[in-house]
XYZ file of C-alpha atoms in Angstrom:
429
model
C -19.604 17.057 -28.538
C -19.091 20.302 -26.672
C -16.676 22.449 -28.247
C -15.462 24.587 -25.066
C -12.812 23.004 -23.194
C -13.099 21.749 -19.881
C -9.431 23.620 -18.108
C -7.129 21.713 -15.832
C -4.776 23.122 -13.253
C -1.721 20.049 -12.605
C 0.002 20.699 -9.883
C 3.578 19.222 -9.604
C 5.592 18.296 -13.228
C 8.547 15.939 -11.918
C 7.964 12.049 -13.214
C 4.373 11.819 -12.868
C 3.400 15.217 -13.357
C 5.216 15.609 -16.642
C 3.554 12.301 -17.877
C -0.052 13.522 -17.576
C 0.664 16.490 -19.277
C 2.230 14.603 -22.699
C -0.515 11.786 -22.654
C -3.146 15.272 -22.092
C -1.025 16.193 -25.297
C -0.505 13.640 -27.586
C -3.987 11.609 -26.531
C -5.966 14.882 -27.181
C -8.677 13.769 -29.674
C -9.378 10.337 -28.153
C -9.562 11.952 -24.386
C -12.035 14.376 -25.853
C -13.887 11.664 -28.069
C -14.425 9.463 -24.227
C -15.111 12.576 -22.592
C -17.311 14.112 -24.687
C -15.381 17.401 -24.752
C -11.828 19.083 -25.535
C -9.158 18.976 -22.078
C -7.283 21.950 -22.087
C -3.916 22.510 -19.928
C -4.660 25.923 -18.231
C -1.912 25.919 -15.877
C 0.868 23.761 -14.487
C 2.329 24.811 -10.433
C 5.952 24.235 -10.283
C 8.798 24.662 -7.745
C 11.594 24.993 -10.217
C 9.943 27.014 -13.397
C 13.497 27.707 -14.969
C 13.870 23.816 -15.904
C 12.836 23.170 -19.503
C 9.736 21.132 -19.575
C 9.494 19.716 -22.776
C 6.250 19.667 -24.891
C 4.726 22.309 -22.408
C 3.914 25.818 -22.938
C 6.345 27.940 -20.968
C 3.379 30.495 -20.678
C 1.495 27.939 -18.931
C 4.117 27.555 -15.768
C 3.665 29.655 -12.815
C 4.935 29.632 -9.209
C 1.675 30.685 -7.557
C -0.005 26.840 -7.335
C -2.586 28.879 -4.612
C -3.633 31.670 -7.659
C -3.504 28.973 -10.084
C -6.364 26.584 -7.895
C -8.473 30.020 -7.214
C -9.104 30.492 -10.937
C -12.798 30.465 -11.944
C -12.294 28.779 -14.819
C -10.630 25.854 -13.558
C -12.698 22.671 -14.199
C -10.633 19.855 -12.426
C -7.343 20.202 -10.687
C -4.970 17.251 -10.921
C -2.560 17.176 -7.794
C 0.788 15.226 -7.724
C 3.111 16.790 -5.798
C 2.837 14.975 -2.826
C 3.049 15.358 1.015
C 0.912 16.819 3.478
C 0.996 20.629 3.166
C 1.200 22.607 0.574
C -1.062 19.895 -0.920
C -3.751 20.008 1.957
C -4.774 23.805 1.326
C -4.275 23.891 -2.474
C -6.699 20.641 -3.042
C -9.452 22.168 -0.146
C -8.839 26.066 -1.960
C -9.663 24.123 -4.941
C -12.926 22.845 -4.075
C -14.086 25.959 -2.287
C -13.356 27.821 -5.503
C -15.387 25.192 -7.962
C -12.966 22.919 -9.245
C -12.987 18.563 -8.936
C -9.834 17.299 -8.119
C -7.610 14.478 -9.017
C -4.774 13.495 -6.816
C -2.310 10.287 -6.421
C -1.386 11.672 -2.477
C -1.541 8.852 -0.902
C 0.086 10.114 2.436
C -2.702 13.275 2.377
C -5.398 10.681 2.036
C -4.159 7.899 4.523
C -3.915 10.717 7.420
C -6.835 13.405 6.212
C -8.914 11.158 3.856
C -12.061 11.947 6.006
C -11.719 15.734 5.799
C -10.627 15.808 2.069
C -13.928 14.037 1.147
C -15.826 15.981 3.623
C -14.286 19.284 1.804
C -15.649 17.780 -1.788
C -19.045 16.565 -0.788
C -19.583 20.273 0.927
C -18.521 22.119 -2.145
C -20.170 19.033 -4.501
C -17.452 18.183 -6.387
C -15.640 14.966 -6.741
C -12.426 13.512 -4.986
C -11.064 10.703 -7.283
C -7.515 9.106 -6.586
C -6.939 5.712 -8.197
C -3.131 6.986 -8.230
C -2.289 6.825 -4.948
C -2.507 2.909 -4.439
C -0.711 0.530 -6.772
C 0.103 2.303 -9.837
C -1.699 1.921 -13.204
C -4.006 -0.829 -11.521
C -7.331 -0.379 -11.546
C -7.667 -1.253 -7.646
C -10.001 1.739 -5.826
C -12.319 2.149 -8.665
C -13.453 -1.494 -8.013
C -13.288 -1.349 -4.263
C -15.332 0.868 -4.234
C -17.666 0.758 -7.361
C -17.758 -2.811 -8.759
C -17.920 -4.052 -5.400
C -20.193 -1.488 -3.371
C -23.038 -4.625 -3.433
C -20.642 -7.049 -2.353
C -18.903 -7.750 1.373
C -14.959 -7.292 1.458
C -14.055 -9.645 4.401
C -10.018 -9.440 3.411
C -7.645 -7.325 1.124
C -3.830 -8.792 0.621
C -1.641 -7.286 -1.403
C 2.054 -6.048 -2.276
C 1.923 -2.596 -2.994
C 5.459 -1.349 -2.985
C 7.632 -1.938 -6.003
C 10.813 -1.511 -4.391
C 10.491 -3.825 -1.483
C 9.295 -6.344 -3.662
C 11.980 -5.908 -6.148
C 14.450 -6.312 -2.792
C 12.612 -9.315 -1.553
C 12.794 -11.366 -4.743
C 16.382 -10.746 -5.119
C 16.788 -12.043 -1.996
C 14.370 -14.778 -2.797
C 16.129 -15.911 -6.184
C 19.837 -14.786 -5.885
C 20.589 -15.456 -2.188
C 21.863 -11.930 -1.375
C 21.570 -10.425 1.635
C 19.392 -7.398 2.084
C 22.151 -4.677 2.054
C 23.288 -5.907 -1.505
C 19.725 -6.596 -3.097
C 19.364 -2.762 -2.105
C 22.147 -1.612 -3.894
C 20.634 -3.480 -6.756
C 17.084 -1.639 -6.297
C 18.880 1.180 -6.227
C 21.181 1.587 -8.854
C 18.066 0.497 -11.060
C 16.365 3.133 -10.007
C 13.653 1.097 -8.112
C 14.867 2.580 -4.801
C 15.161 6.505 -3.429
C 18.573 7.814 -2.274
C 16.479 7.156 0.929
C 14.660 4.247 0.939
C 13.266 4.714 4.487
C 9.435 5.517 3.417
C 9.854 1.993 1.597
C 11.807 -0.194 3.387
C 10.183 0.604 6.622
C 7.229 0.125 5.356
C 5.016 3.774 5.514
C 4.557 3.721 2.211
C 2.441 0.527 2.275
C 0.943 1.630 5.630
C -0.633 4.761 3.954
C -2.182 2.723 0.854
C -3.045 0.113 3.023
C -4.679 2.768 5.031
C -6.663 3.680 2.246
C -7.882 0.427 0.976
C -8.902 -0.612 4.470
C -11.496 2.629 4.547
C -12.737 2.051 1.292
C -13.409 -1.754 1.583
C -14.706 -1.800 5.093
C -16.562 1.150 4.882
C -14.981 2.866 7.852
C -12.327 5.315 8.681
C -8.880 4.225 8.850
C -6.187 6.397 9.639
C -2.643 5.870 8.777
C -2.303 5.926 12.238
C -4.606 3.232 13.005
C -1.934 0.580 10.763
C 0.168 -1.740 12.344
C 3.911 -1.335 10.386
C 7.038 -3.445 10.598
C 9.659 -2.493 8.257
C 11.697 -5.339 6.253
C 15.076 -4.468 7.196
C 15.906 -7.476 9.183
C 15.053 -9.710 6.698
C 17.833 -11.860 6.163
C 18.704 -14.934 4.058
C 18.448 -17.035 6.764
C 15.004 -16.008 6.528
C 14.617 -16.709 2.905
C 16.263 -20.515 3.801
C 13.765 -21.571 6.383
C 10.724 -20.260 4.296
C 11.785 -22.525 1.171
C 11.817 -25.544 3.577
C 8.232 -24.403 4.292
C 7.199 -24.151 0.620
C 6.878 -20.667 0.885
C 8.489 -17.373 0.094
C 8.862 -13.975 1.916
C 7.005 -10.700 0.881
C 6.036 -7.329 2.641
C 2.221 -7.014 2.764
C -0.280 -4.860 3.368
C -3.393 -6.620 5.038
C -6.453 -5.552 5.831
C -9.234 -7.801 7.413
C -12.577 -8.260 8.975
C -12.780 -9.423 12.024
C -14.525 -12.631 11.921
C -17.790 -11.636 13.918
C -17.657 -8.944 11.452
C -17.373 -5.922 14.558
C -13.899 -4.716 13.931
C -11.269 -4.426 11.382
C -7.907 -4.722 11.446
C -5.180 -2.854 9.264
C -1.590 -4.046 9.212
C 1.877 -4.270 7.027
C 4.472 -6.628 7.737
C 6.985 -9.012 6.100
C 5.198 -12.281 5.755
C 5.720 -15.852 4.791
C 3.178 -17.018 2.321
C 2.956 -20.749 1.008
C 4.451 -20.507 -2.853
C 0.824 -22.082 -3.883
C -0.565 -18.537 -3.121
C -0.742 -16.304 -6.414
C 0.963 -13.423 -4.588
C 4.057 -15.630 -4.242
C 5.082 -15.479 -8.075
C 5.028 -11.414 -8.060
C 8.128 -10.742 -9.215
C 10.576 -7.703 -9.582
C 8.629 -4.218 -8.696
C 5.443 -5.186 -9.953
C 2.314 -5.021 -7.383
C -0.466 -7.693 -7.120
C -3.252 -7.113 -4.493
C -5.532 -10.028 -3.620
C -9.290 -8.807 -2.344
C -12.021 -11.980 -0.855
C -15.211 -11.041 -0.330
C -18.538 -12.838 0.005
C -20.132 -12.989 -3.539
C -17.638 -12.623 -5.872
C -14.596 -15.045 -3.895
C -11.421 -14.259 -4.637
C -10.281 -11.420 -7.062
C -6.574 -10.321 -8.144
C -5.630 -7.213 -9.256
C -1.903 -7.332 -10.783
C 0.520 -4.812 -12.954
C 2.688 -2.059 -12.437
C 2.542 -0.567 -9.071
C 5.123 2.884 -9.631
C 6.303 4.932 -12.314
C 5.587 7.573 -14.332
C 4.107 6.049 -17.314
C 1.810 3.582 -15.095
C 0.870 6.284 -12.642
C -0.226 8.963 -14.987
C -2.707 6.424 -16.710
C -4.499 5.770 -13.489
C -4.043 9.557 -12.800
C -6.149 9.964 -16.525
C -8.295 7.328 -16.004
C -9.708 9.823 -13.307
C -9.480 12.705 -15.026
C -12.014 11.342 -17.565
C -14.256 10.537 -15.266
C -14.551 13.556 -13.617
C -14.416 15.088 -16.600
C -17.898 13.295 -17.429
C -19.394 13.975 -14.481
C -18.512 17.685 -14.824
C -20.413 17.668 -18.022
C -23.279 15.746 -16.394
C -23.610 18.123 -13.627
C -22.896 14.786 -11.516
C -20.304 13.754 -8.778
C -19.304 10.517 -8.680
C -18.776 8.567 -5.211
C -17.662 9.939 -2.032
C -16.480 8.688 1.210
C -18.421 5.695 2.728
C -17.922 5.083 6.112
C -21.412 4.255 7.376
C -19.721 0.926 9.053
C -17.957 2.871 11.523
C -16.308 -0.042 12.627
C -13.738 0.221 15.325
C -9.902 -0.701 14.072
C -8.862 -3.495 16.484
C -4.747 -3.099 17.337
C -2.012 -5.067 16.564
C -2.705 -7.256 19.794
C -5.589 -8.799 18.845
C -4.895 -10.463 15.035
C -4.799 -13.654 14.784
C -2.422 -15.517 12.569
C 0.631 -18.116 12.127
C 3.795 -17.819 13.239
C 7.350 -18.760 12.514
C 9.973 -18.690 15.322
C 13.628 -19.423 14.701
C 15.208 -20.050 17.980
C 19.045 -20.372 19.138
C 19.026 -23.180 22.041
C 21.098 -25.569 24.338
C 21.818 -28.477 22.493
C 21.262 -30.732 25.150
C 18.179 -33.502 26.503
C 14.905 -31.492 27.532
C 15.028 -27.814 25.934
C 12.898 -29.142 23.550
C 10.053 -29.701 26.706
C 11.148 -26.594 27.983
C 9.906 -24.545 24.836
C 6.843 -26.998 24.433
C 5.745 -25.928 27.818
C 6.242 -22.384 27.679
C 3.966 -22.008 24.621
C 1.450 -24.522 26.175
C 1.299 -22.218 29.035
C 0.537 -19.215 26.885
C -2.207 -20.729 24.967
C -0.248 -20.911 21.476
C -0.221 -24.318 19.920
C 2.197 -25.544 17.967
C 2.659 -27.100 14.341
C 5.236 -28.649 13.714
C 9.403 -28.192 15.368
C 12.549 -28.855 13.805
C 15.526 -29.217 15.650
C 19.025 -28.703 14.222
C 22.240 -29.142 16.438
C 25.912 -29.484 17.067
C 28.699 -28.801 19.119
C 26.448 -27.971 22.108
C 24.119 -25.095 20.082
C 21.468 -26.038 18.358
C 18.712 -24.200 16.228
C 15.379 -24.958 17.057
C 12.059 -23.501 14.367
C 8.493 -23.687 15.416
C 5.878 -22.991 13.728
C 2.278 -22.503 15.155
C -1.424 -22.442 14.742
C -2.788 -19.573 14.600
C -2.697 -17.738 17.730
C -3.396 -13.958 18.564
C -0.253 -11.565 18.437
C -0.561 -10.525 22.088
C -0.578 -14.487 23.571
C 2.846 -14.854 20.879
C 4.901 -11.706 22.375
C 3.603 -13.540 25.740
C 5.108 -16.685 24.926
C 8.431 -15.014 23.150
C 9.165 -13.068 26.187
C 8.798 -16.001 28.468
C 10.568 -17.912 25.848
C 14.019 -15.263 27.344
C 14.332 -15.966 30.055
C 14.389 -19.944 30.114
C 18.357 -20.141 30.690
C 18.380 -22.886 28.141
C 17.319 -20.487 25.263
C 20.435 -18.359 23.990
C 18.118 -16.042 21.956
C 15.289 -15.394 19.232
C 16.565 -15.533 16.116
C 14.031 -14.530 14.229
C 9.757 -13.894 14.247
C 8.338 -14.039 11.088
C 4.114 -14.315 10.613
C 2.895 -16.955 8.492
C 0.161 -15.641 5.768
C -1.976 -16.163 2.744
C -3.627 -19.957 4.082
């Protein structure tokens, strides 16, 4: 074993942060028994450096994160802090000055992913970040290792704690959304603002990134579809148990079926209660990956947290820490596909439309004909009424988004239809 350490810069000590540095600590002699030398804390980049950071050398916190990434001696910096800039210039200084880099930024790599890697592979160092989707689960590593020989046709997962947590208290309780977020977030499970969750740009950014990295092409945050869950209501919940099924926010990313474009989307979603993803409970994440030789894989744990985070976080740090010592770089970007990323218009899936109608002979032939005329055929109808109003649920075939907000918008103006309750996709056949 080598006996000089290999130095790491961490940049950011809040929940994550702070966790890396005590498992660095206390896991010492096993991290340098897998690495095949000591790890060494050279530095930790703080906002705040007043605040007592326990089991961490005072002498090692500084305010200067940019000094701190332009040591020479730097092996590997490990960036959590998050957000777009200072992060951006700090991890691209970094490289430029000699230094791998670890980082669970998931927002940094959905919107610059390309440039980051581009940054790395010019300076020949690595770019590792197994943090910044789902947690502690081993999820990019076999994206894009384990299955580099294989074909990725369709990733499905729940990657957000907190909007799972919210769903499934929905799901098993009854409550409405308002009160199963009070819940999430006197737990904990949910920020004072919940927006980045709830609306869904969380997910959109890792779904961002697993799209890239399974299709082989660049996705940009931009490029994913995103529909927040906020107007899921228990009403919502009811219809979807008559279905079998349950409600959950996913992030999906496909293949087009003549394999010439991807698509890259997050949205609440019914799926049937047969489908594994359906019995993820509480804030745990489960992602579900198909692809040609190997069928369907699941990938299930803890998606958030400190503890979780900072494994996957030293999980990379060890193997960049190898490859340092090897004089090797592990893989970069792939995006020899160069697929184009088809928009929202064009997927193709189920749908579930709750509608509020004249209770009265015909309406039901009305509705038959306007989705007839749009090319959307239909599954099955129920038809609930009284008192003049009635509630009328349809659920289709599969049919392309752009012929159903066709059909919905005719659907409006038919004077017998008093409004749309509710549209609500139907996933995970």
């Amino acid at each position: 074993m080598r006996t000089r350490p290999l130095k790491v810069a961490l940049l950011g000590c809040g929940v994550v942060g702070s966790e890396v540095a005590r498992i660095m600590t206390t896991h010492a002699d096993d991290l340098a028994a897998r690495i095949g030398a000591p790890v060494e804390l050279a530095g930790v980049a703080v906002r705040r450096p007043s605040k007592v950071r326990e089991g961490i050398d005072p002498a090692l916190i500084t305010t200067d994160a940019t000094a701190l990434v332009k040591r020479g001696d730097i092996d590997v910096v490990v960036e959590v802090i998050g957000g777009i800039e200072p992060a951006r210039a700090l991890i691209t200084t970094a490289f430029e000055h000699g230094a791998s880099v670890v980082s669970a930024n998931k927002a940094l790599l959905a919107q610059d992913g390309a440039a980051l890697h581009a940054a790395a592979e010019a300076n020949n160092k690595d770019l590792y970040y197994e943090a910044a989707v789902a947690g502690a689960i081993p999820l990019i590593r076999p994206l894009r290792e384990s299955l580099a020989g294989d074909k990725v046709n369709r990733v499905l997962g729940i990657v957000n704690g907190t909007t799972n947590f919210i769903l499934d208290k929905m799901d098993s309780t009854g409550a409405g959304y308002q009160e199963a977020l009070d819940e999430a977030t006197a737990l904990g499970y949910a920020e004072a603002d919940p927006t980045a969750d709830v609306e869904g740009f969380d997910a959109a950014a890792k779904a961002a990134i697993l799209a890239g990295i399974a299709f082989h092409t660049r996705v940009r945050l931009d490029d994913v579809y995103r529909e927040g869950m906020t107007e899921v209501t228990a009403a919502d919940f009811a219809s979807a148990k008559e279905m079998g099924c349950t409600i959950k926010l996913l992030a999906i990313c496909e293949r087009a079926g003549d394999g010439a474009s991807v698509t890259a989307r997050v949205h609440p979603a019914m799926i049937p209660l047969s489908h594994p993803l359906a019995s993820v409970r509480g804030a745990y994440n489960a992602v579900f990956v198909e692809s040609d030789a190997s069928g369907q894989l699941m990938f299930y744990g803890p998606g958030a947290g400190g503890s979780p985070t900072a494994s996957a976080v030293l999980g990379d740090l060890v193997a960049v820490c190898r490859n340092r010592l090897s004089g090797a770089t592990g893989p970069g970007e792939s995006a020899y596909a160069a697929l184009p990323v088809s928009p929202m218009g064009e997927v193709v899936t189920r749908y579930h439309i709750s509608l509020d109608v004249a209770d009265k002979p015909g309406v039901l032939a009305q509705v038959a004909t306007v989705f007839a005329e749009h090319g959307v055929s239909i599954d099955t109808v129920r038809q609930q009424g009284k008192d003049g109003e009635a509630s009328l649920v349809v659920v289709t075939h599969r049919a392309s988004d752009a012929a159903l907000g066709g059909t919905v918008e005719a659907l409006r103006k038919l004077d017998t239809v008093r409004g749309v309750a509710s549209i609500m996709r139907v996933e995970g056949e």
